[in-house]
Tab-separated table of C-alpha atoms and ligand atoms in Angstrom:
chain	number	residue	atom	x	y	z
A	1	UNK	CA	38.010	-29.386	1.188
A	2	UNK	CA	37.684	-30.226	-2.928
A	3	UNK	CA	34.291	-31.445	-4.312
A	4	UNK	CA	34.497	-32.876	-7.474
A	5	UNK	CA	31.339	-32.425	-8.921
A	6	UNK	CA	29.300	-33.216	-12.005
A	7	UNK	CA	30.390	-36.060	-13.023
A	8	UNK	CA	30.231	-40.139	-13.817
A	9	UNK	CA	32.048	-41.752	-11.217
A	10	UNK	CA	34.000	-45.561	-12.199
A	11	UNK	CA	33.677	-48.156	-9.294
A	12	UNK	CA	34.043	-51.512	-10.233
A	13	UNK	CA	30.698	-52.631	-9.514
A	14	UNK	CA	28.645	-49.761	-10.828
A	15	UNK	CA	28.841	-46.783	-13.196
A	16	UNK	CA	26.323	-43.701	-11.176
A	17	UNK	CA	26.449	-39.616	-11.042
A	18	UNK	CA	27.736	-38.430	-7.956
A	19	UNK	CA	29.651	-35.681	-6.212
A	20	UNK	CA	33.057	-36.698	-4.360
A	21	UNK	CA	33.820	-34.825	-1.251
A	22	UNK	CA	38.057	-35.233	-0.331
A	23	UNK	CA	38.899	-33.888	3.071
A	24	UNK	CA	42.533	-33.649	4.385
A	25	UNK	CA	44.341	-36.464	1.547
A	26	UNK	CA	40.992	-38.575	1.829
A	27	UNK	CA	37.833	-39.068	0.064
A	28	UNK	CA	35.530	-38.139	2.655
A	29	UNK	CA	32.002	-38.674	1.337
A	30	UNK	CA	30.558	-39.460	-1.930
A	31	UNK	CA	27.218	-38.235	-3.155
A	32	UNK	CA	24.768	-34.992	-4.119
A	33	UNK	CA	24.213	-31.960	-2.674
A	34	UNK	CA	27.544	-31.587	-0.620
A	35	UNK	CA	27.524	-27.594	1.505
A	36	UNK	CA	29.762	-26.012	-1.158
A	37	UNK	CA	30.883	-23.459	2.162
A	38	UNK	CA	34.375	-23.018	1.253
A	39	UNK	CA	34.762	-25.657	-0.519
A	40	UNK	CA	37.183	-25.779	-4.294
A	41	UNK	CA	34.815	-26.909	-6.475
A	42	UNK	CA	35.759	-29.015	-9.221
A	43	UNK	CA	33.735	-29.305	-12.183
A	44	UNK	CA	33.518	-32.935	-14.179
A	45	UNK	CA	31.201	-32.557	-16.362
A	46	UNK	CA	30.801	-34.789	-18.753
A	47	UNK	CA	33.692	-36.730	-17.612
A	48	UNK	CA	34.530	-40.291	-15.714
A	49	UNK	CA	36.222	-39.960	-12.764
A	50	UNK	CA	38.154	-43.152	-12.030
A	51	UNK	CA	40.122	-44.202	-9.056
A	52	UNK	CA	44.043	-43.492	-10.081
A	53	UNK	CA	45.274	-46.309	-11.791
A	54	UNK	CA	48.492	-48.754	-10.010
A	55	UNK	CA	50.729	-50.226	-11.828
A	56	UNK	CA	52.016	-53.150	-9.752
A	57	UNK	CA	55.240	-54.205	-12.674
A	58	UNK	CA	57.737	-51.329	-13.062
A	59	UNK	CA	61.044	-50.960	-13.316
A	60	UNK	CA	62.359	-47.999	-12.678
A	61	UNK	CA	65.869	-47.048	-13.051
A	62	UNK	CA	66.928	-51.084	-13.289
A	63	UNK	CA	70.476	-52.266	-13.274
A	64	UNK	CA	70.688	-54.922	-15.412
A	65	UNK	CA	74.425	-55.361	-15.308
A	66	UNK	CA	76.855	-54.076	-17.973
A	67	UNK	CA	76.427	-50.767	-17.092
A	68	UNK	CA	72.883	-50.254	-18.534
A	69	UNK	CA	69.999	-49.078	-15.992
A	70	UNK	CA	66.968	-48.439	-17.326
A	71	UNK	CA	66.312	-45.273	-18.275
A	72	UNK	CA	63.026	-43.593	-16.066
A	73	UNK	CA	64.160	-42.895	-12.554
A	74	UNK	CA	62.047	-42.874	-9.938
A	75	UNK	CA	61.784	-39.200	-10.177
A	76	UNK	CA	61.036	-39.059	-14.034
A	77	UNK	CA	59.539	-42.434	-13.957
A	78	UNK	CA	57.067	-41.301	-11.243
A	79	UNK	CA	56.255	-37.811	-12.981
A	80	UNK	CA	55.345	-40.110	-16.438
A	81	UNK	CA	53.402	-42.108	-14.355
A	82	UNK	CA	50.712	-39.927	-12.822
A	83	UNK	CA	51.024	-37.958	-16.347
A	84	UNK	CA	49.260	-41.251	-17.389
A	85	UNK	CA	47.222	-41.622	-14.592
A	86	UNK	CA	49.156	-43.584	-11.950
A	87	UNK	CA	49.424	-42.448	-8.365
A	88	UNK	CA	50.544	-45.868	-6.843
A	89	UNK	CA	53.278	-48.062	-8.136
A	90	UNK	CA	54.773	-51.322	-6.856
A	91	UNK	CA	58.560	-51.585	-8.433
A	92	UNK	CA	60.476	-55.128	-9.219
A	93	UNK	CA	63.368	-54.519	-7.740
A	94	UNK	CA	66.577	-55.723	-9.792
A	95	UNK	CA	69.125	-58.326	-8.375
A	96	UNK	CA	71.309	-57.383	-5.788
A	97	UNK	CA	75.402	-58.705	-6.138
A	98	UNK	CA	75.417	-61.983	-5.775
A	99	UNK	CA	74.926	-63.949	-2.214
A	100	UNK	CA	73.246	-60.586	-1.217
A	101	UNK	CA	71.225	-60.838	2.036
A	102	UNK	CA	67.086	-60.924	0.865
A	103	UNK	CA	67.568	-56.928	2.945
A	104	UNK	CA	70.249	-55.615	0.338
A	105	UNK	CA	67.971	-55.341	-2.295
A	106	UNK	CA	65.227	-52.873	-0.279
A	107	UNK	CA	68.061	-50.764	1.520
A	108	UNK	CA	69.770	-49.869	-2.285
A	109	UNK	CA	65.971	-48.655	-3.180
A	110	UNK	CA	64.844	-46.711	-0.013
A	111	UNK	CA	68.085	-44.655	-0.927
A	112	UNK	CA	66.822	-44.520	-4.532
A	113	UNK	CA	63.293	-43.148	-4.002
A	114	UNK	CA	63.027	-41.104	-0.836
A	115	UNK	CA	62.464	-37.733	-1.143
A	116	UNK	CA	62.846	-38.608	-4.856
A	117	UNK	CA	59.399	-39.776	-5.877
A	118	UNK	CA	56.324	-37.769	-7.421
A	119	UNK	CA	53.652	-40.979	-6.397
A	120	UNK	CA	53.278	-43.193	-3.974
A	121	UNK	CA	55.176	-46.753	-4.133
A	122	UNK	CA	56.302	-49.762	-2.782
A	123	UNK	CA	58.757	-52.989	-3.932
A	124	UNK	CA	58.122	-56.271	-4.288
A	125	UNK	CA	61.306	-58.389	-2.309
A	126	UNK	CA	63.284	-60.683	-5.317
A	127	UNK	CA	65.047	-63.773	-4.060
A	128	UNK	CA	67.977	-64.870	-6.198
A	129	UNK	CA	68.768	-68.118	-4.460
A	130	UNK	CA	67.696	-70.120	-1.597
A	131	UNK	CA	68.733	-70.752	1.744
A	132	UNK	CA	67.365	-70.685	5.435
A	133	UNK	CA	68.912	-67.373	6.151
A	134	UNK	CA	66.933	-65.963	3.051
A	135	UNK	CA	64.087	-68.026	3.793
A	136	UNK	CA	64.423	-66.363	7.952
A	137	UNK	CA	64.769	-62.910	6.093
A	138	UNK	CA	61.576	-62.994	4.069
A	139	UNK	CA	60.240	-62.106	8.012
A	140	UNK	CA	62.319	-58.661	8.096
A	141	UNK	CA	61.276	-57.575	4.607
A	142	UNK	CA	57.086	-58.626	5.695
A	143	UNK	CA	58.551	-56.190	9.035
A	144	UNK	CA	59.135	-54.261	6.378
A	145	UNK	CA	55.920	-53.695	4.422
A	146	UNK	CA	57.002	-55.743	1.393
A	147	UNK	CA	54.571	-58.902	1.722
A	148	UNK	CA	55.325	-59.689	-2.101
A	149	UNK	CA	58.421	-61.603	-3.778
A	150	UNK	CA	59.521	-62.213	-7.151
A	151	UNK	CA	61.275	-65.342	-8.603
A	152	UNK	CA	62.213	-66.226	-11.556
A	153	UNK	CA	62.444	-69.272	-13.817
A	154	UNK	CA	64.575	-68.238	-16.452
A	155	UNK	CA	68.123	-65.992	-16.596
A	156	UNK	CA	70.924	-66.099	-14.164
A	157	UNK	CA	69.090	-66.185	-11.171
A	158	UNK	CA	66.909	-68.739	-11.744
A	159	UNK	CA	65.086	-70.911	-8.992
A	160	UNK	CA	65.407	-74.591	-9.675
A	161	UNK	CA	62.033	-77.009	-8.271
A	162	UNK	CA	63.264	-77.422	-5.230
A	163	UNK	CA	64.383	-74.122	-4.687
A	164	UNK	CA	60.512	-73.091	-5.776
A	165	UNK	CA	58.763	-75.265	-3.623
A	166	UNK	CA	60.938	-74.251	-0.509
A	167	UNK	CA	60.360	-70.619	-1.386
A	168	UNK	CA	56.363	-71.750	-1.790
A	169	UNK	CA	56.286	-73.389	1.893
A	170	UNK	CA	57.038	-70.625	3.520
A	171	UNK	CA	55.238	-68.105	1.870
A	172	UNK	CA	52.513	-70.265	2.987
A	173	UNK	CA	53.604	-69.561	6.950
A	174	UNK	CA	54.161	-66.038	6.578
A	175	UNK	CA	50.902	-65.324	4.353
A	176	UNK	CA	53.011	-63.106	1.549
A	177	UNK	CA	52.533	-63.692	-2.448
A	178	UNK	CA	55.415	-65.108	-4.249
A	179	UNK	CA	55.064	-62.866	-7.479
A	180	UNK	CA	56.774	-65.156	-10.763
A	181	UNK	CA	58.473	-65.120	-14.550
A	182	UNK	CA	56.759	-68.280	-15.912
A	183	UNK	CA	59.251	-69.192	-18.671
A	184	UNK	CA	60.955	-72.302	-18.853
A	185	UNK	CA	64.804	-71.802	-19.103
A	186	UNK	CA	66.114	-75.246	-20.844
A	187	UNK	CA	62.564	-74.461	-23.676
A	188	UNK	CA	64.566	-71.110	-24.151
A	189	UNK	CA	68.118	-72.226	-24.261
A	190	UNK	CA	67.190	-74.881	-26.797
A	191	UNK	CA	65.184	-72.648	-28.373
A	192	UNK	CA	68.389	-69.615	-28.184
A	193	UNK	CA	70.653	-72.356	-29.717
A	194	UNK	CA	69.533	-73.885	-32.324
A	195	UNK	CA	69.056	-69.858	-33.157
A	196	UNK	CA	72.654	-69.313	-33.123
A	197	UNK	CA	73.766	-72.436	-34.983
A	198	UNK	CA	71.744	-70.855	-38.145
A	199	UNK	CA	73.055	-67.861	-37.664
A	200	UNK	CA	69.665	-66.429	-36.792
A	201	UNK	CA	70.700	-63.412	-34.202
A	202	UNK	CA	69.589	-60.358	-35.821
A	203	UNK	CA	66.752	-58.214	-33.583
A	204	UNK	CA	63.350	-60.089	-35.994
A	205	UNK	CA	64.295	-63.439	-34.673
A	206	UNK	CA	63.709	-62.131	-31.287
A	207	UNK	CA	59.615	-63.775	-30.321
A	208	UNK	CA	61.725	-66.912	-31.847
A	209	UNK	CA	63.934	-67.727	-29.530
A	210	UNK	CA	61.293	-67.811	-26.997
A	211	UNK	CA	57.923	-69.626	-28.612
A	212	UNK	CA	54.879	-69.478	-26.253
A	213	UNK	CA	55.325	-73.053	-24.970
A	214	UNK	CA	58.650	-72.306	-23.216
A	215	UNK	CA	56.075	-69.671	-20.976
A	216	UNK	CA	53.351	-72.657	-21.701
A	217	UNK	CA	55.089	-74.976	-19.658
A	218	UNK	CA	56.500	-73.598	-16.935
A	219	UNK	CA	52.999	-71.885	-15.935
A	220	UNK	CA	51.888	-75.865	-16.206
A	221	UNK	CA	54.710	-76.539	-14.159
A	222	UNK	CA	54.234	-74.082	-11.644
A	223	UNK	CA	50.092	-74.943	-11.505
A	224	UNK	CA	51.838	-78.092	-10.481
A	225	UNK	CA	54.389	-77.051	-7.593
A	226	UNK	CA	51.732	-75.095	-5.996
A	227	UNK	CA	49.312	-77.776	-5.492
A	228	UNK	CA	52.296	-79.940	-3.676
A	229	UNK	CA	52.250	-76.525	-1.128
A	230	UNK	CA	48.551	-76.612	-1.339
A	231	UNK	CA	47.452	-73.056	-0.172
A	232	UNK	CA	50.261	-70.698	-0.863
A	233	UNK	CA	49.878	-67.290	-2.815
A	234	UNK	CA	50.479	-67.236	-6.307
A	235	UNK	CA	50.783	-64.585	-9.465
A	236	UNK	CA	51.934	-64.514	-12.598
A	237	UNK	CA	53.122	-62.657	-13.606
A	238	UNK	CA	53.651	-60.600	-17.452
A	239	UNK	CA	51.072	-63.217	-18.740
A	240	UNK	CA	51.538	-63.422	-22.294
A	241	UNK	CA	49.929	-66.788	-24.163
A	242	UNK	CA	46.922	-68.450	-24.822
A	243	UNK	CA	48.408	-71.641	-23.278
A	244	UNK	CA	49.341	-71.246	-19.954
A	245	UNK	CA	45.928	-68.630	-19.863
A	246	UNK	CA	44.437	-71.698	-20.846
A	247	UNK	CA	46.398	-73.941	-17.947
A	248	UNK	CA	45.758	-71.337	-15.722
A	249	UNK	CA	41.983	-70.672	-16.129
A	250	UNK	CA	41.285	-74.133	-15.639
A	251	UNK	CA	42.946	-74.230	-12.803
A	252	UNK	CA	40.746	-71.084	-11.291
A	253	UNK	CA	37.586	-73.521	-12.812
A	254	UNK	CA	38.994	-76.183	-10.201
A	255	UNK	CA	38.011	-73.443	-7.595
A	256	UNK	CA	42.008	-72.604	-6.958
A	257	UNK	CA	41.439	-69.183	-5.731
A	258	UNK	CA	44.977	-68.565	-4.875
A	259	UNK	CA	47.384	-67.845	-8.035
A	260	UNK	CA	45.994	-64.961	-9.699
A	261	UNK	CA	47.751	-63.191	-13.243
A	262	UNK	CA	48.601	-60.489	-14.693
A	263	UNK	CA	49.103	-59.408	-18.147
A	264	UNK	CA	50.654	-55.641	-19.705
A	265	UNK	CA	48.981	-53.460	-21.866
A	266	UNK	CA	51.743	-54.429	-24.534
A	267	UNK	CA	50.749	-57.930	-25.073
A	268	UNK	CA	46.743	-56.690	-25.698
A	269	UNK	CA	47.503	-54.957	-28.611
A	270	UNK	CA	51.225	-55.731	-30.132
A	271	UNK	CA	51.502	-59.203	-32.329
A	272	UNK	CA	54.497	-60.412	-33.394
A	273	UNK	CA	54.948	-59.158	-36.904
A	274	UNK	CA	56.088	-56.322	-35.268
A	275	UNK	CA	59.994	-58.135	-35.876
A	276	UNK	CA	59.726	-58.585	-38.927
A	277	UNK	CA	60.076	-55.224	-39.480
A	278	UNK	CA	63.109	-52.567	-38.363
A	279	UNK	CA	61.961	-51.468	-35.652
A	280	UNK	CA	62.242	-54.876	-33.950
A	281	UNK	CA	64.504	-53.390	-31.191
A	282	UNK	CA	61.784	-51.646	-29.426
A	283	UNK	CA	59.550	-54.488	-29.048
A	284	UNK	CA	62.517	-56.704	-27.946
A	285	UNK	CA	61.208	-57.936	-24.678
A	286	UNK	CA	60.335	-61.726	-22.534
A	287	UNK	CA	58.092	-62.621	-22.868
A	288	UNK	CA	58.268	-61.717	-26.271
A	289	UNK	CA	55.120	-60.333	-28.350
A	290	UNK	CA	52.682	-62.800	-30.098
A	291	UNK	CA	50.123	-63.929	-31.801
A	292	UNK	CA	46.239	-62.164	-32.469
A	293	UNK	CA	44.817	-65.135	-30.634
A	294	UNK	CA	46.547	-64.589	-28.013
A	295	UNK	CA	45.796	-61.133	-27.846
A	296	UNK	CA	42.213	-61.643	-28.113
A	297	UNK	CA	42.582	-65.044	-25.573
A	298	UNK	CA	44.229	-62.853	-23.549
A	299	UNK	CA	41.011	-59.983	-23.282
A	300	UNK	CA	38.516	-62.723	-23.354
A	301	UNK	CA	40.255	-63.332	-20.115
A	302	UNK	CA	39.883	-60.161	-18.758
A	303	UNK	CA	36.347	-59.417	-19.472
A	304	UNK	CA	35.578	-62.933	-18.248
A	305	UNK	CA	37.782	-62.618	-14.742
A	306	UNK	CA	40.856	-65.523	-14.898
A	307	UNK	CA	43.360	-62.114	-16.024
A	308	UNK	CA	42.967	-60.124	-12.004
A	309	UNK	CA	45.620	-57.277	-13.155
A	310	UNK	CA	47.171	-55.751	-16.689
A	311	UNK	CA	50.260	-53.540	-15.858
A	312	UNK	CA	52.690	-52.835	-17.793
A	313	UNK	CA	56.623	-54.478	-16.990
A	314	UNK	CA	57.429	-50.616	-17.317
A	315	UNK	CA	61.428	-50.945	-18.957
A	316	UNK	CA	62.752	-48.449	-20.873
A	317	UNK	CA	65.797	-48.161	-22.687
A	318	UNK	CA	66.873	-45.708	-25.519
A	319	UNK	CA	66.153	-46.909	-28.778
A	320	UNK	CA	69.114	-44.597	-29.651
A	321	UNK	CA	71.144	-46.138	-27.185
A	322	UNK	CA	70.658	-48.617	-24.775
A	323	UNK	CA	68.777	-50.847	-26.998
A	324	UNK	CA	71.624	-49.807	-30.220
A	325	UNK	CA	73.521	-52.811	-28.468
A	326	UNK	CA	71.344	-55.640	-30.248
A	327	UNK	CA	71.245	-54.606	-33.090
A	328	UNK	CA	73.544	-57.242	-34.383
A	329	UNK	CA	72.257	-59.444	-32.016
A	330	UNK	CA	68.766	-59.193	-30.183
A	331	UNK	CA	71.269	-61.683	-27.740
A	332	UNK	CA	72.948	-58.447	-26.750
A	333	UNK	CA	69.525	-56.068	-26.417
A	334	UNK	CA	68.650	-54.964	-23.197
A	335	UNK	CA	65.010	-56.295	-23.065
A	336	UNK	CA	61.836	-53.987	-22.212
A	337	UNK	CA	60.057	-50.833	-22.793
A	338	UNK	CA	57.945	-48.074	-21.713
A	339	UNK	CA	54.194	-47.914	-21.295
A	340	UNK	CA	53.607	-46.213	-17.081
A	341	UNK	CA	52.120	-43.016	-18.819
A	342	UNK	CA	50.420	-44.747	-22.043
A	343	UNK	CA	48.540	-48.031	-19.818
A	344	UNK	CA	45.589	-46.190	-18.830
A	345	UNK	CA	44.723	-44.532	-22.002
A	346	UNK	CA	45.792	-47.325	-24.434
A	347	UNK	CA	43.489	-49.511	-22.697
A	348	UNK	CA	40.699	-47.595	-22.222
A	349	UNK	CA	40.979	-46.777	-25.926
A	350	UNK	CA	41.518	-50.781	-27.431
A	351	UNK	CA	39.487	-52.309	-24.042
A	352	UNK	CA	36.458	-50.073	-23.082
A	353	UNK	CA	36.027	-47.613	-25.951
A	354	UNK	CA	36.321	-51.071	-28.716
A	355	UNK	CA	33.940	-52.724	-26.524
A	356	UNK	CA	36.396	-55.762	-24.741
A	357	UNK	CA	35.737	-54.723	-21.154
A	358	UNK	CA	33.002	-53.072	-19.269
A	359	UNK	CA	34.159	-49.873	-17.265
A	360	UNK	CA	33.553	-51.647	-14.352
A	361	UNK	CA	36.376	-54.462	-15.043
A	362	UNK	CA	38.627	-51.771	-16.271
A	363	UNK	CA	38.498	-50.137	-12.932
A	364	UNK	CA	39.186	-53.278	-11.511
A	365	UNK	CA	42.187	-54.837	-13.478
A	366	UNK	CA	43.749	-51.341	-13.863
A	367	UNK	CA	42.914	-50.073	-9.570
A	368	UNK	CA	41.113	-51.902	-7.430
A	369	UNK	CA	43.281	-55.523	-8.182
A	370	UNK	CA	46.374	-54.426	-7.940
A	371	UNK	CA	46.418	-52.698	-4.895
A	372	UNK	CA	44.573	-55.448	-3.158
A	373	UNK	CA	46.245	-58.848	-4.373
A	374	UNK	CA	49.174	-57.292	-3.089
A	375	UNK	CA	48.293	-55.299	-0.164
A	376	UNK	CA	48.167	-51.855	-0.949
A	377	UNK	CA	45.773	-50.800	1.646
A	378	UNK	CA	43.093	-47.641	0.979
A	379	UNK	CA	43.926	-47.059	-2.838
A	380	UNK	CA	42.693	-48.053	-6.393
A	381	UNK	CA	38.980	-47.691	-5.117
A	382	UNK	CA	36.920	-44.386	-4.501
A	383	UNK	CA	35.043	-45.684	-0.941
A	384	UNK	CA	35.112	-43.176	1.399
A	385	UNK	CA	37.994	-42.974	3.886
A	386	UNK	CA	40.341	-44.333	1.301
A	387	UNK	CA	42.895	-42.133	-0.608
A	388	UNK	CA	41.795	-39.282	-2.677
A	389	UNK	CA	44.322	-40.502	-6.278
A	390	UNK	CA	41.595	-39.074	-9.084
A	391	UNK	CA	41.478	-39.355	-12.498
A	392	UNK	CA	39.129	-37.513	-14.120
A	393	UNK	CA	39.207	-39.022	-17.731
A	394	UNK	CA	36.815	-36.906	-20.896
A	395	UNK	CA	36.075	-39.813	-22.530
A	396	UNK	CA	35.153	-38.035	-25.253
A	397	UNK	CA	37.665	-35.838	-26.513
A	398	UNK	CA	40.071	-37.640	-28.623
A	399	UNK	CA	43.678	-37.827	-29.764
A	400	UNK	CA	46.306	-39.405	-31.293
A	401	UNK	CA	49.474	-40.247	-28.910
A	402	UNK	CA	52.773	-38.674	-29.863
A	403	UNK	CA	56.193	-39.911	-27.692
A	404	UNK	CA	56.810	-35.829	-28.008
A	405	UNK	CA	53.848	-34.759	-25.140
A	406	UNK	CA	55.049	-37.790	-22.460
A	407	UNK	CA	57.207	-37.059	-19.555
A	408	UNK	CA	59.288	-40.198	-19.170
A	409	UNK	CA	63.166	-40.075	-20.621
A	410	UNK	CA	63.246	-42.403	-23.056
A	411	UNK	CA	63.176	-41.422	-26.320
A	412	UNK	CA	60.619	-43.572	-28.031
A	413	UNK	CA	56.611	-45.384	-27.475
A	414	UNK	CA	55.770	-48.303	-28.586
A	415	UNK	CA	52.267	-46.342	-28.879
A	416	UNK	CA	53.113	-43.467	-30.602
A	417	UNK	CA	50.423	-42.237	-33.477
A	418	UNK	CA	47.650	-44.241	-31.817
A	419	UNK	CA	44.203	-42.507	-31.650
A	420	UNK	CA	43.420	-42.177	-28.618
A	421	UNK	CA	39.610	-42.248	-27.251
A	422	UNK	CA	39.432	-39.329	-24.825
A	423	UNK	CA	41.979	-37.782	-22.441
A	424	UNK	CA	43.086	-37.313	-18.818
A	425	UNK	CA	42.227	-33.935	-17.790
A	426	UNK	CA	43.577	-33.895	-14.030
A	427	UNK	CA	44.954	-36.493	-11.738
A	428	UNK	CA	45.647	-36.051	-7.763
A	429	UNK	CA	47.479	-37.484	-5.608
A	430	UNK	CA	45.856	-38.319	-1.712
A	431	UNK	CA	43.610	-34.805	-3.025
A	432	UNK	CA	46.484	-32.500	-4.621
A	433	UNK	CA	46.024	-32.058	-7.856
A	434	UNK	CA	49.473	-33.107	-9.741
A	435	UNK	CA	48.256	-33.141	-13.219
A	436	UNK	CA	45.524	-30.894	-16.009
A	437	UNK	CA	46.400	-31.033	-19.195
A	438	UNK	CA	49.047	-33.213	-19.476
A	439	UNK	CA	50.868	-30.696	-17.239
A	440	UNK	CA	52.712	-31.733	-14.691
A	441	UNK	CA	51.857	-29.348	-11.412
A	442	UNK	CA	53.858	-30.846	-8.318
A	443	UNK	CA	56.310	-29.137	-7.622
A	444	UNK	CA	58.246	-31.384	-4.567
A	445	UNK	CA	58.266	-35.553	-4.392
A	446	UNK	CA	56.329	-36.072	-2.195
A	447	UNK	CA	55.249	-39.824	-2.808
A	448	UNK	CA	55.525	-41.623	-0.384
A	449	UNK	CA	56.925	-45.344	0.947
A	450	UNK	CA	53.426	-47.377	0.680
A	451	UNK	CA	53.765	-50.367	4.170
A	452	UNK	CA	52.218	-53.169	2.895
A	453	UNK	CA	49.885	-55.804	4.199
A	454	UNK	CA	49.024	-59.392	4.269
A	455	UNK	CA	46.185	-59.500	2.462
A	456	UNK	CA	43.901	-62.351	3.564
A	457	UNK	CA	41.328	-64.250	0.893
B	1	ZN	ZN1	59.483	-56.870	-15.214
């Protein structure tokens, strides 16, 4: 047994001093004056004790075609995530071969992850075309413990409105959650074509090829589609715009509790002025970074409860290699950026330390909500009976974030040089200390596939 002593525990409802007793991978009790006989004592004096973070939007080892894959495989990626205070990920799987069954990609991903992952994990199903077989196979994935699915309104495998409606109807029958990448494809194509005609294809034009209106229109449309299938559960991934958030907030104020909102750390920190410098390739991601007003609107949405989750959309490509495909044209640049290891410290610094959100809200959007919304059982909160996935954080130790100190495979960090308030001191996965003072300690990739269950409202 272990006791984490003298720390300040942070939950979504309160911040309080207490000790935490760990037994057999679980939190056994929270309180004071536990019998210390035979226990390992971990002193957390002066530190905050958080549930480990959950990142429900990563793309490890993502095959994006043309021989390019995101450069963190599940082994390196999960190690990096752990060092960033993350003990659970739900990865968005890549598209499979055209026309493949829905069960195709989970098989591929089990191969890629089994005995190769250091933290606990699951996958979102990927719906890339729709027919009766696919709709029937959604049940097969539920039986496998995959109770959420992703669909796209843009890119090569985008779904039409009628396809989205049939997926929503099926999702309602099954009680699963549909996550959606919202960008209006026709509008993106138009904006892109206009730039191409003017020969504006250098990386610095990337953001202009996917204006905020594309996201806002797609979000608005999705809300309308979901109203036709009342009661279907939706989740908007990586929301980046004030316009999109305003539409979703209005809907939530109208008592629609079946629509969830995620943003990602990069949309809370950087604005589109970064595209003006030579490093535009670093920030080439979709949706792109927006304006300062969008950043502040997203923070307000988090504070006020209209943004439920902060994830990362972690999808790393080396600046010196894969990203260089886009050096003369953003059209050729693999989209995505790293962030799984940086999110905890960056959001703590920008959110909590700068007074934009409370500690309780931090825990809600980083740990508790992502676990709850996606049916990850016994994770994301400090509750007796839950897995002892814990981060001990010293809020007073300032440090400069350096890419060289991170553990992922990618050759840059968006946050290199950031002044960070606080430091992750220790991370426990199911009671086992796997990180201490930025040193990764786990020797075996003992991460478990999490059989998720449908979460009723
Ligand atoms: Zn993504």
